[in-house]
GROMACS .gro file of C-alpha atoms in nm:
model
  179
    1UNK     CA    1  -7.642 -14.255   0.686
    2UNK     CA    2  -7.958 -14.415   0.694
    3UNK     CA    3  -7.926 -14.845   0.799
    4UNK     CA    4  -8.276 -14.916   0.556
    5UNK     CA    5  -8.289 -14.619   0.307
    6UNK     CA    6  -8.660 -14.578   0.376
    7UNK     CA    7  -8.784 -14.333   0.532
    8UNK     CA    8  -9.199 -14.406   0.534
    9UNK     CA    9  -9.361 -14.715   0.359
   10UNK     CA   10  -9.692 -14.834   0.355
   11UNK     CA   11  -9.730 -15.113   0.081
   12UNK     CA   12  -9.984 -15.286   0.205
   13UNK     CA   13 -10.208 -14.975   0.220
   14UNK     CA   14 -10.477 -14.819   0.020
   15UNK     CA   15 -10.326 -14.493   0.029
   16UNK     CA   16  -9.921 -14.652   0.055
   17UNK     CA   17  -9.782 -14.509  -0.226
   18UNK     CA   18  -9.510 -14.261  -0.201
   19UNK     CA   19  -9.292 -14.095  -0.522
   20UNK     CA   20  -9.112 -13.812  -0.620
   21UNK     CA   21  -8.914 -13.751  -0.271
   22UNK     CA   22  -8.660 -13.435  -0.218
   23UNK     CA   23  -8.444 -13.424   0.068
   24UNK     CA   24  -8.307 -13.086   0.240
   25UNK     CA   25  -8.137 -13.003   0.557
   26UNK     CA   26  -8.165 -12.722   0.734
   27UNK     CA   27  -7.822 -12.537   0.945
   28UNK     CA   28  -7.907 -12.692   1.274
   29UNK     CA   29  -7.901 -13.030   1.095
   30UNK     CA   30  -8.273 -13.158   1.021
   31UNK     CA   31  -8.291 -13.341   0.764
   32UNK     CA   32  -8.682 -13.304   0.598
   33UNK     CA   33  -8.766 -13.493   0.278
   34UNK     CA   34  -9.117 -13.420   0.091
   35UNK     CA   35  -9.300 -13.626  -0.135
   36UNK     CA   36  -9.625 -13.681  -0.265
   37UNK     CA   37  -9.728 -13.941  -0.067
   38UNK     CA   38 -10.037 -14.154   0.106
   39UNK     CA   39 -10.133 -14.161  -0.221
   40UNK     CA   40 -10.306 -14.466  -0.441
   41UNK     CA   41 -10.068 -14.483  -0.782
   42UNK     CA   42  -9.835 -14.264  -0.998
   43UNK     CA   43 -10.172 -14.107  -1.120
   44UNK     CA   44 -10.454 -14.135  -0.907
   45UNK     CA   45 -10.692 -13.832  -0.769
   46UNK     CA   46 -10.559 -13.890  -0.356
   47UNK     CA   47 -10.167 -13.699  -0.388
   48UNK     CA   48 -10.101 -13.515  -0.112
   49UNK     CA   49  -9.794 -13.346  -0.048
   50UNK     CA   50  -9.588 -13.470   0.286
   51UNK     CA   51  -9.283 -13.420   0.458
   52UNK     CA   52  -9.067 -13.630   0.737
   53UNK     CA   53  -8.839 -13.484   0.924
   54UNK     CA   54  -8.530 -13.668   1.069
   55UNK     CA   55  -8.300 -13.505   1.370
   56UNK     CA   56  -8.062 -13.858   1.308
   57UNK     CA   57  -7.878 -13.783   1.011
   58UNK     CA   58  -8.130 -14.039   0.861
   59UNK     CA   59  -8.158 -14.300   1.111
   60UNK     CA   60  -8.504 -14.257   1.217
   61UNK     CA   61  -8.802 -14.063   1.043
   62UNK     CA   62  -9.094 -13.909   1.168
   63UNK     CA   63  -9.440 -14.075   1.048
   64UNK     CA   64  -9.579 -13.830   0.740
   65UNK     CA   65  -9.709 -13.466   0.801
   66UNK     CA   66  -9.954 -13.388   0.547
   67UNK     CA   67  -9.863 -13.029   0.424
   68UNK     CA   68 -10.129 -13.013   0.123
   69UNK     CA   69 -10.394 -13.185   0.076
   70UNK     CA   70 -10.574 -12.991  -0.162
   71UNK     CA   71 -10.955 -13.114  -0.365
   72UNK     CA   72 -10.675 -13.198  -0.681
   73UNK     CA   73 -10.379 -13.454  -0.723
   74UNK     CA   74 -10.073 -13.234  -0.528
   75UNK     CA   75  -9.740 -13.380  -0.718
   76UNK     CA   76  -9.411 -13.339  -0.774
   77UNK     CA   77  -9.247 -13.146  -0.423
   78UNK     CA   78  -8.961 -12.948  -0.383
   79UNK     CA   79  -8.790 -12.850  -0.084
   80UNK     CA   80  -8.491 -12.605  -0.035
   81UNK     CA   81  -8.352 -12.461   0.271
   82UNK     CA   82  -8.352 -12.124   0.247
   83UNK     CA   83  -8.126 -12.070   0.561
   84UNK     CA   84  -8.142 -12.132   0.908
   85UNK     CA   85  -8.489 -12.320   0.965
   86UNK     CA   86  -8.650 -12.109   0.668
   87UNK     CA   87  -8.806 -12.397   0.412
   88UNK     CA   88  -8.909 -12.358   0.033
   89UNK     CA   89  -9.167 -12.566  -0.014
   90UNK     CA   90  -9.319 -12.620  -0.363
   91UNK     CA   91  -9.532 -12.860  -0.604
   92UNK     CA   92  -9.835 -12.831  -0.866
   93UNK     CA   93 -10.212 -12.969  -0.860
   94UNK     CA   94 -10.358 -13.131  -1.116
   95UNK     CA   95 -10.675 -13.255  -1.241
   96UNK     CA   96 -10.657 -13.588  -1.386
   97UNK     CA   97 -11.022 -13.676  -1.375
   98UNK     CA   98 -10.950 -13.813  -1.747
   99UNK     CA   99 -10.659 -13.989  -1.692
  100UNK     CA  100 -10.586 -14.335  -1.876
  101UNK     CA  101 -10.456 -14.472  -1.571
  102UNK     CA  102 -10.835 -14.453  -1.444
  103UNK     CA  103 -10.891 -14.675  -1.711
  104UNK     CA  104 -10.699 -14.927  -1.685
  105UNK     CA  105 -10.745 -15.012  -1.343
  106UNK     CA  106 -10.802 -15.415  -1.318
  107UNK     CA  107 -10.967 -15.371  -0.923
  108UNK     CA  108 -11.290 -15.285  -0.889
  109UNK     CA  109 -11.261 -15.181  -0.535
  110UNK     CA  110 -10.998 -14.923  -0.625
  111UNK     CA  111 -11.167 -14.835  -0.945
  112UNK     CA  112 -11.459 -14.766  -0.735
  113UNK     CA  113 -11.270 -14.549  -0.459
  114UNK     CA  114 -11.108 -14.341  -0.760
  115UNK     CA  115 -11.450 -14.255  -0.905
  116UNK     CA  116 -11.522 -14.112  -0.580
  117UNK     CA  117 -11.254 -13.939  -0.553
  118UNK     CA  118 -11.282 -13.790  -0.894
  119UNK     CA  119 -11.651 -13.710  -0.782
  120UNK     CA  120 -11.545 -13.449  -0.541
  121UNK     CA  121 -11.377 -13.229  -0.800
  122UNK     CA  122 -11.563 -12.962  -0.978
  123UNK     CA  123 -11.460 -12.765  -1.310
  124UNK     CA  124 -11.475 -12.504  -1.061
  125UNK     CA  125 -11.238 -12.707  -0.764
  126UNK     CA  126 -11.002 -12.704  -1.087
  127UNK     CA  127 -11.043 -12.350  -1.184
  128UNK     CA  128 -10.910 -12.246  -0.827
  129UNK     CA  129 -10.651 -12.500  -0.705
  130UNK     CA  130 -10.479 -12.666  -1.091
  131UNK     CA  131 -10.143 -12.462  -1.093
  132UNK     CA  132  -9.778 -12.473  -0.926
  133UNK     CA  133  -9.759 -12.342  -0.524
  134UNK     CA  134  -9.539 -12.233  -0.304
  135UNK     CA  135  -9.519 -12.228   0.048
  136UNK     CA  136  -9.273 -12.118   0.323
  137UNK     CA  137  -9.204 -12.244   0.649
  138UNK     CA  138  -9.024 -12.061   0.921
  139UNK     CA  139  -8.929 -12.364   1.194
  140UNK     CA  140  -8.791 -12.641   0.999
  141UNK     CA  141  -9.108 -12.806   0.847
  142UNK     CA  142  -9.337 -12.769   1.186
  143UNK     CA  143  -9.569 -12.492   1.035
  144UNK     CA  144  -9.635 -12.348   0.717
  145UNK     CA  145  -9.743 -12.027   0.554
  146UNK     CA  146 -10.070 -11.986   0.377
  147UNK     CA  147  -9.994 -12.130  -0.009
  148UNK     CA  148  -9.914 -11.910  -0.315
  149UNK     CA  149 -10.018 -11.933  -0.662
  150UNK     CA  150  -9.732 -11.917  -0.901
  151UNK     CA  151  -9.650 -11.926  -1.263
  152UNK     CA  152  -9.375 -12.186  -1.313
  153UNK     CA  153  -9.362 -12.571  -1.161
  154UNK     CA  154  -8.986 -12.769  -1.140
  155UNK     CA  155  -8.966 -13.111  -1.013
  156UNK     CA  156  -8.739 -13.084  -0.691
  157UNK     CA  157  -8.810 -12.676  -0.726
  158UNK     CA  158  -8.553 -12.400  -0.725
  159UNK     CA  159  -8.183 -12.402  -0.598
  160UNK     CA  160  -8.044 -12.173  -0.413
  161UNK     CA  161  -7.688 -11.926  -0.564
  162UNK     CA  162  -7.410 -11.900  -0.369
  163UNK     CA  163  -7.547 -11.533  -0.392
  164UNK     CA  164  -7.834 -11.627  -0.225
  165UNK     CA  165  -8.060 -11.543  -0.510
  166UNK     CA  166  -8.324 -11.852  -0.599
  167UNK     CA  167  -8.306 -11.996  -1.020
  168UNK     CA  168  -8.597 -12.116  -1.070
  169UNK     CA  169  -8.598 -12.355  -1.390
  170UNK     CA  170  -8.921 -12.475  -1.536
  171UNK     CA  171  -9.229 -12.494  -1.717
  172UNK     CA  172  -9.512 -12.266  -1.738
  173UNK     CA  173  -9.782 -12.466  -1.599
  174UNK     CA  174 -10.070 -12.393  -1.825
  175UNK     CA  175  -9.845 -12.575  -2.052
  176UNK     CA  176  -9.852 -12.862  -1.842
  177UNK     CA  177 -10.199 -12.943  -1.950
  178UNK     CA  178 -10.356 -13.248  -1.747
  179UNK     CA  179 -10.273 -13.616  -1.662
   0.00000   0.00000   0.00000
């Protein structure tokens, strides 16, 4: 049981924000969570997708591991044990160069760093990296496999059967459309 119930804050930071977290433990124990974190807003073109690990039962959390930090807004992660140290990790890109929450952005500072983040994506950044990913890791969150491309994004991702068999539940993602 964790004393504060956070497990990585940065408020007064640029790149503090942190939603969307999923927690799963592995059989030895570790607990890893994964958000999309050291991020700028809900929307903004800087989500990255990061774990923390804890070996405390929550006590104490490592500082965030980036685990994607792809040219497009990585959202929404899901983590499931898959057994032993074996990790599920997954999440979508997005491209929300268009977004309304661009906007509406009062600061000029941030509205500034946001069109330059927006400037580094291409039509053809999108074409290659907008879709839902997976990715495995073999050692409890300390390395990862390459990313892969798949059809169908889930908050949280897929749970795991008492059979062992994954169910998968969501969308499409070319019906996701953009932010």
């Amino acid at each position: 049981r964790s004393e504060h119930g956070v497990v990585s804050s940065f408020p007064d930071e640029f790149f503090g924000y942190f939603g969307w977290p999923t927690v799963a433990q592995t059989e030895a124990g570790t607990l890893v969570v994964a958000a999309s974190g050291l991020r700028n807003d809900h929307v903004c073109p800087f989500g990255r997708t990061i774990i923390c690990r804890s070996e405390d039962q929550g006590q104490s959390w490592t500082s965030p591991q980036v685990v994607n930090d792809s040219p497009l807004d990585d959202r929404d992660a899901g983590l499931l044990c898959l057994g032993g140290d074996q990790l599920l990790l997954t999440w979508f890109t997005t491209d929300n160069r268009r977004s309304s929450a661009y906007l509406e952005l009062g600061d000029k500072v941030q509205a500034e760093r946001w069109g330059e983040g927006f400037a580094r994506v291409s039509d053809e950044l999108v074409a290659d990296w907008a879709g839902a990913w997976i990715r495995r890791s073999q050692d409890g969150g300390l390395s990862w496999d390459e990313p892969k491309k798949i059809m169908l994004t889930t908050p949280h991702g897929p749970i795991k059967r008492r059979t062992g068999v994954l169910l998968f539940l969501g969308k499409y993602f070319a019906d996701m459309g953009s932010f």
